GROMACS .gro file of C-alpha atoms in nm:
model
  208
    1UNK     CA    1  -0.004   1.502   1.221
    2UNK     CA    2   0.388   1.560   1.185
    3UNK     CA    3   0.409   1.290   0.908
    4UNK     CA    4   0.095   1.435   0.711
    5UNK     CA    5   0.243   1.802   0.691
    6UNK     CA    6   0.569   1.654   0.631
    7UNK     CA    7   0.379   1.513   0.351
    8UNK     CA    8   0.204   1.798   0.239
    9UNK     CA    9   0.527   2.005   0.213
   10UNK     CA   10   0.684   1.767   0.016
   11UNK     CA   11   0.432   1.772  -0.223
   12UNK     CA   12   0.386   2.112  -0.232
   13UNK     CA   13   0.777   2.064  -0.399
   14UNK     CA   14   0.762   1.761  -0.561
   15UNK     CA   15   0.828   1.859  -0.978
   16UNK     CA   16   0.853   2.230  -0.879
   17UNK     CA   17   1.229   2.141  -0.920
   18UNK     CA   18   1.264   1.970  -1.203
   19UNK     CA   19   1.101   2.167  -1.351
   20UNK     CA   20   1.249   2.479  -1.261
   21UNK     CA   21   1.613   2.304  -1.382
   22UNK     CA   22   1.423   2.194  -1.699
   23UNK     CA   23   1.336   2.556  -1.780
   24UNK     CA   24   1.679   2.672  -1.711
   25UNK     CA   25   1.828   2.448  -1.966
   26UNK     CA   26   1.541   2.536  -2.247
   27UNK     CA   27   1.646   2.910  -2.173
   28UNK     CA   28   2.037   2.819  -2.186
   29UNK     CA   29   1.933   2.610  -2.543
   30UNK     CA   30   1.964   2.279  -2.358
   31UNK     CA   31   1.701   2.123  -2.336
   32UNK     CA   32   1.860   1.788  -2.516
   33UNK     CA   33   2.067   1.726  -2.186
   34UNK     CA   34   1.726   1.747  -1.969
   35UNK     CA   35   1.727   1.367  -1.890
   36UNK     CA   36   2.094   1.334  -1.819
   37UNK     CA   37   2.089   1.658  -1.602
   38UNK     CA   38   1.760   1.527  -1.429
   39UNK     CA   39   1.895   1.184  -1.379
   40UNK     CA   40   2.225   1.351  -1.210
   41UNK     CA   41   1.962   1.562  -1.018
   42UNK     CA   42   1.794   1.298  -0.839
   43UNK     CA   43   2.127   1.073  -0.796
   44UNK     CA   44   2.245   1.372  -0.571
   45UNK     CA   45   1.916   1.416  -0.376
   46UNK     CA   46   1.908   1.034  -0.318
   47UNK     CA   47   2.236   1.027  -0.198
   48UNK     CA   48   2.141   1.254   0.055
   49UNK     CA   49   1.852   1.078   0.202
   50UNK     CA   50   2.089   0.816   0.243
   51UNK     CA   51   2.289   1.031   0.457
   52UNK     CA   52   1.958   1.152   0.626
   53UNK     CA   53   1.858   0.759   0.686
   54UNK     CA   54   2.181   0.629   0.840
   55UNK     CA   55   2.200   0.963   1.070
   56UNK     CA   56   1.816   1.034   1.155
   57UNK     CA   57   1.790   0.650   1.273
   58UNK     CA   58   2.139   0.669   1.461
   59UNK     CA   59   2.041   0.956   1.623
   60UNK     CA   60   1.633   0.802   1.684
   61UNK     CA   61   1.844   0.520   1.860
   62UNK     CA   62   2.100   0.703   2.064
   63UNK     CA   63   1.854   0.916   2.241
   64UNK     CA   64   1.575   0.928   2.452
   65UNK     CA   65   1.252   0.788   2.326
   66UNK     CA   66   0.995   0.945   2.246
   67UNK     CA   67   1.187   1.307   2.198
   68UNK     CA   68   1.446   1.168   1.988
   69UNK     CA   69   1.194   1.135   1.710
   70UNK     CA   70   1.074   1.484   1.770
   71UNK     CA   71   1.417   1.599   1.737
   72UNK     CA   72   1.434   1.393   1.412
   73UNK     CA   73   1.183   1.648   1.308
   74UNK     CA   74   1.267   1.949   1.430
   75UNK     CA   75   1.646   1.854   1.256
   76UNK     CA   76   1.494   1.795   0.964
   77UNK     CA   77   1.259   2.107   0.977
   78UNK     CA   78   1.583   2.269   1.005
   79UNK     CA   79   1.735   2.147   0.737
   80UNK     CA   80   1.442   2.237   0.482
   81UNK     CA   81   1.452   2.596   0.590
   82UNK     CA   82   1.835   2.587   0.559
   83UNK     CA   83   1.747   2.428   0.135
   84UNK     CA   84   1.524   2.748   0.125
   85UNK     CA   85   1.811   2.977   0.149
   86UNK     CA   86   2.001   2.967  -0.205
   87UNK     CA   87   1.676   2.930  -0.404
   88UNK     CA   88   1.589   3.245  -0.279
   89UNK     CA   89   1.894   3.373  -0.504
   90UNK     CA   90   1.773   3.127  -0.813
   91UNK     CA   91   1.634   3.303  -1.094
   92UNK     CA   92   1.350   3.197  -1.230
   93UNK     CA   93   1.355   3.215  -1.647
   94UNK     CA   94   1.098   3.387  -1.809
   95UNK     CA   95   0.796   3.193  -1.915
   96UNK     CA   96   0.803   3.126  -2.306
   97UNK     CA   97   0.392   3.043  -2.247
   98UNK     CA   98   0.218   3.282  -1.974
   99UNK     CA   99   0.048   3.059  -1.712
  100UNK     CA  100  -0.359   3.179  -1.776
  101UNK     CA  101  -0.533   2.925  -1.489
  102UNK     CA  102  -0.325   2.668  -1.298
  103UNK     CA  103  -0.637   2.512  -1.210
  104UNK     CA  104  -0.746   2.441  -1.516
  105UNK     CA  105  -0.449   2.347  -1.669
  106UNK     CA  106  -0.370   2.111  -1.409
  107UNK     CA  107  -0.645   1.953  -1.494
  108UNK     CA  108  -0.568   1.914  -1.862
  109UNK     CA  109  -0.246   1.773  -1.766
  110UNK     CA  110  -0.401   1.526  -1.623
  111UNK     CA  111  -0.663   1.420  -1.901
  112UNK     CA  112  -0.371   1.406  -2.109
  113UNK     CA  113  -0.192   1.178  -1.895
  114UNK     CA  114  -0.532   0.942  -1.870
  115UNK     CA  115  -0.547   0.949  -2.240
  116UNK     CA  116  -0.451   0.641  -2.437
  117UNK     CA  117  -0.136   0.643  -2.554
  118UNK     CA  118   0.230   0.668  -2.446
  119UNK     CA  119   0.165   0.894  -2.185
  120UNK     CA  120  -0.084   0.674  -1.999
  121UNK     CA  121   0.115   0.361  -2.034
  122UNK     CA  122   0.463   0.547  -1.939
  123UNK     CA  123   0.203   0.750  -1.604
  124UNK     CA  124   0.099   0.376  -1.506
  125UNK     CA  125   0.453   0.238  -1.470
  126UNK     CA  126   0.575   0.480  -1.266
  127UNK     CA  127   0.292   0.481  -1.067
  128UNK     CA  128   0.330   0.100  -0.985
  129UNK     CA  129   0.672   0.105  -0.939
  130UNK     CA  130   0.640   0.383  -0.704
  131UNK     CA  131   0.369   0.212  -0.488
  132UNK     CA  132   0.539  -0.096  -0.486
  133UNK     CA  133   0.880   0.064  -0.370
  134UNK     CA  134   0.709   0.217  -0.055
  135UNK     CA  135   0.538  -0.137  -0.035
  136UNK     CA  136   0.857  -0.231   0.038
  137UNK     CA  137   0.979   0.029   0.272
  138UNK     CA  138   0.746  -0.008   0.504
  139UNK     CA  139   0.734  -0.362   0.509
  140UNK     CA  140   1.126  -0.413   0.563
  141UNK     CA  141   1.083  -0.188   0.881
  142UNK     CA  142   0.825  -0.457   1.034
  143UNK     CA  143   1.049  -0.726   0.921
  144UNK     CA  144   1.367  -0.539   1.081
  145UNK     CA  145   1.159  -0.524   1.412
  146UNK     CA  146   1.037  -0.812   1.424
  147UNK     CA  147   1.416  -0.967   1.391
  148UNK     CA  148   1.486  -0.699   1.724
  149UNK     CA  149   1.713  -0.535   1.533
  150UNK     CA  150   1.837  -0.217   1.681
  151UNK     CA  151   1.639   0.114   1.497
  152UNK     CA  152   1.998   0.241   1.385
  153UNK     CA  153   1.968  -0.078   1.162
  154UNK     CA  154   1.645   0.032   1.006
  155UNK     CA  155   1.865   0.347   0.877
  156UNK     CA  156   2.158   0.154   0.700
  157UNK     CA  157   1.875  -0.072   0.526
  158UNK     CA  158   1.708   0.220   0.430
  159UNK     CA  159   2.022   0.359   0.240
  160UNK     CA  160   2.106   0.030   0.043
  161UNK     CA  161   1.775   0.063  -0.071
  162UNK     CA  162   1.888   0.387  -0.249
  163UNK     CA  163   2.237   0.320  -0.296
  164UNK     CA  164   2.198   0.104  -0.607
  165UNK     CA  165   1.922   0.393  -0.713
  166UNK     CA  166   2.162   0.630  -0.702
  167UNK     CA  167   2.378   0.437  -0.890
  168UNK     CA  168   2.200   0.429  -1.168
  169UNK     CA  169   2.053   0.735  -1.199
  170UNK     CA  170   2.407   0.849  -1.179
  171UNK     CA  171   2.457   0.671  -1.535
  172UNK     CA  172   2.109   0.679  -1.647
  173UNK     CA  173   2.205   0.872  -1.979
  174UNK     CA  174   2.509   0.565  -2.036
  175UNK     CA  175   2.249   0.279  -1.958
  176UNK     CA  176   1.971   0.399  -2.179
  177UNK     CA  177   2.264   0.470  -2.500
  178UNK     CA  178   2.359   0.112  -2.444
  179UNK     CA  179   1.995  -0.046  -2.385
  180UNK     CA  180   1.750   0.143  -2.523
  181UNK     CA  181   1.480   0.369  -2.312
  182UNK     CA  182   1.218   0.087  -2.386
  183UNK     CA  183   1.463  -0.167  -2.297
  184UNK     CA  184   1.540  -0.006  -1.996
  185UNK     CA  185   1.186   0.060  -1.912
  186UNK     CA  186   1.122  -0.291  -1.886
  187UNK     CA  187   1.445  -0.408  -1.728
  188UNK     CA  188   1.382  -0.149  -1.414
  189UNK     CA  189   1.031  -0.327  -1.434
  190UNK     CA  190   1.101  -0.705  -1.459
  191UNK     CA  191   1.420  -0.683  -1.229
  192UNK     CA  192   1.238  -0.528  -0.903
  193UNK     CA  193   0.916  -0.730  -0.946
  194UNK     CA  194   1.153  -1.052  -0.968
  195UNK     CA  195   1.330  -0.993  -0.681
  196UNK     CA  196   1.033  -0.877  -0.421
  197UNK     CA  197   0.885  -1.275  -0.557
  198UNK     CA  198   1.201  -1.418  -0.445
  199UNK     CA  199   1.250  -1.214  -0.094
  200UNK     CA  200   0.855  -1.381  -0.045
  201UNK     CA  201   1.010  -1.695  -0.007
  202UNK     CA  202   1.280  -1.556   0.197
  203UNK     CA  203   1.229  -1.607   0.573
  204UNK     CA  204   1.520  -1.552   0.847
  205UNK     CA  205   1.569  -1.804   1.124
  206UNK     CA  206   1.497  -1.563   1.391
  207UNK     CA  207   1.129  -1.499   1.243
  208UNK     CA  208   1.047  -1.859   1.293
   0.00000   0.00000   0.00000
């Protein structure tokens, strides 16, 4: 029940953001810099959940089981009603289009995305990149126990996993001016998929 409304407040959230910063740079005439700005955006809030992995799991460990992961969630309650605080002093820009039925034009967002064309194929990608990275962070936790490594571990693996994301989101706007978007694209495609084939083969001693 905690995970699932932890879940549904996320993506009650999720693109809410963005797109409030996107707005604010259309209003301040800069809506050219959207990608780097947006790239920058999520390099920041991925370097926190690296912080948030490496302490929630040290803290998981430390303490008494089961309350230490309630008090994971109660700390990180916390911390989301702390986040609230300074967007209540954002302003919101004014609407250049007045928003008539969200409903409905949710819904034509999403035909558009389904239609064939760029949008579809670029919707797709992300999709399957996205599955396959929580693929992957679940399955390195079963691995990680199964090796009886200590559930502080599971936190520093789950920041490398975003350290080389935020990385590169960091210079996101350098990487596609040197490679191309499609380029990139493709790279961030081929590169993953690659190396989850070759960790398949991969098998520790201590799993044997």
């Amino acid at each position: 029940m905690a995970n699932f409304l932890c879940a549904a407040g996320m993506t009650c959230i999720s693109g809410a953001d963005q797109a409030l910063i996107y707005d604010t740079l259309l209003a301040a005439d800069r809506g050219e810099d959207g990608r780097r700005v947006l790239a920058r955006y999520q390099a920041v809030g991925t370097t926190a959940m690296m912080m948030g992995f490496v302490v929630g799991a040290w803290l998981a460990d430390v303490w008494a089981r089961p309350q230490s992961l309630a008090t994971v969630f109660w700390l990180s309650g916390v911390v989301c009603v702390l986040a609230a605080v300074p967007l209540m002093f954002v302003a919101e820009p004014e609407r250049r289009e007045k928003l008539q039925n969200p409903l409905r034009e949710g819904m034509d967002g999403m035909r558009l995305l389904l239609a064939p064309g760029e949008l579809r194929r670029l919707a797709f990608n992300y999709a399957t990149i996205s599955a396959t990275g929580f693929f992957m962070f679940w399955f390195y936790q079963s691995l990680a126990r199964e090796a009886a490594l200590p559930l502080a571990v599971n936190g520093l693996l789950g920041a490398g996993l975003n350290l080389l994301g935020m990385m590169l989101l960091w210079k996101a706007a350098v990487l596609e001016a040197r490679l191309g978007l499609g380029r990139l694209l493709i790279i961030t495609a081929v590169a993953p998929g690659c190396f989850y084939l070759a960790l398949a083969g991969f098998r520790p001693p201590v799993l044997e």
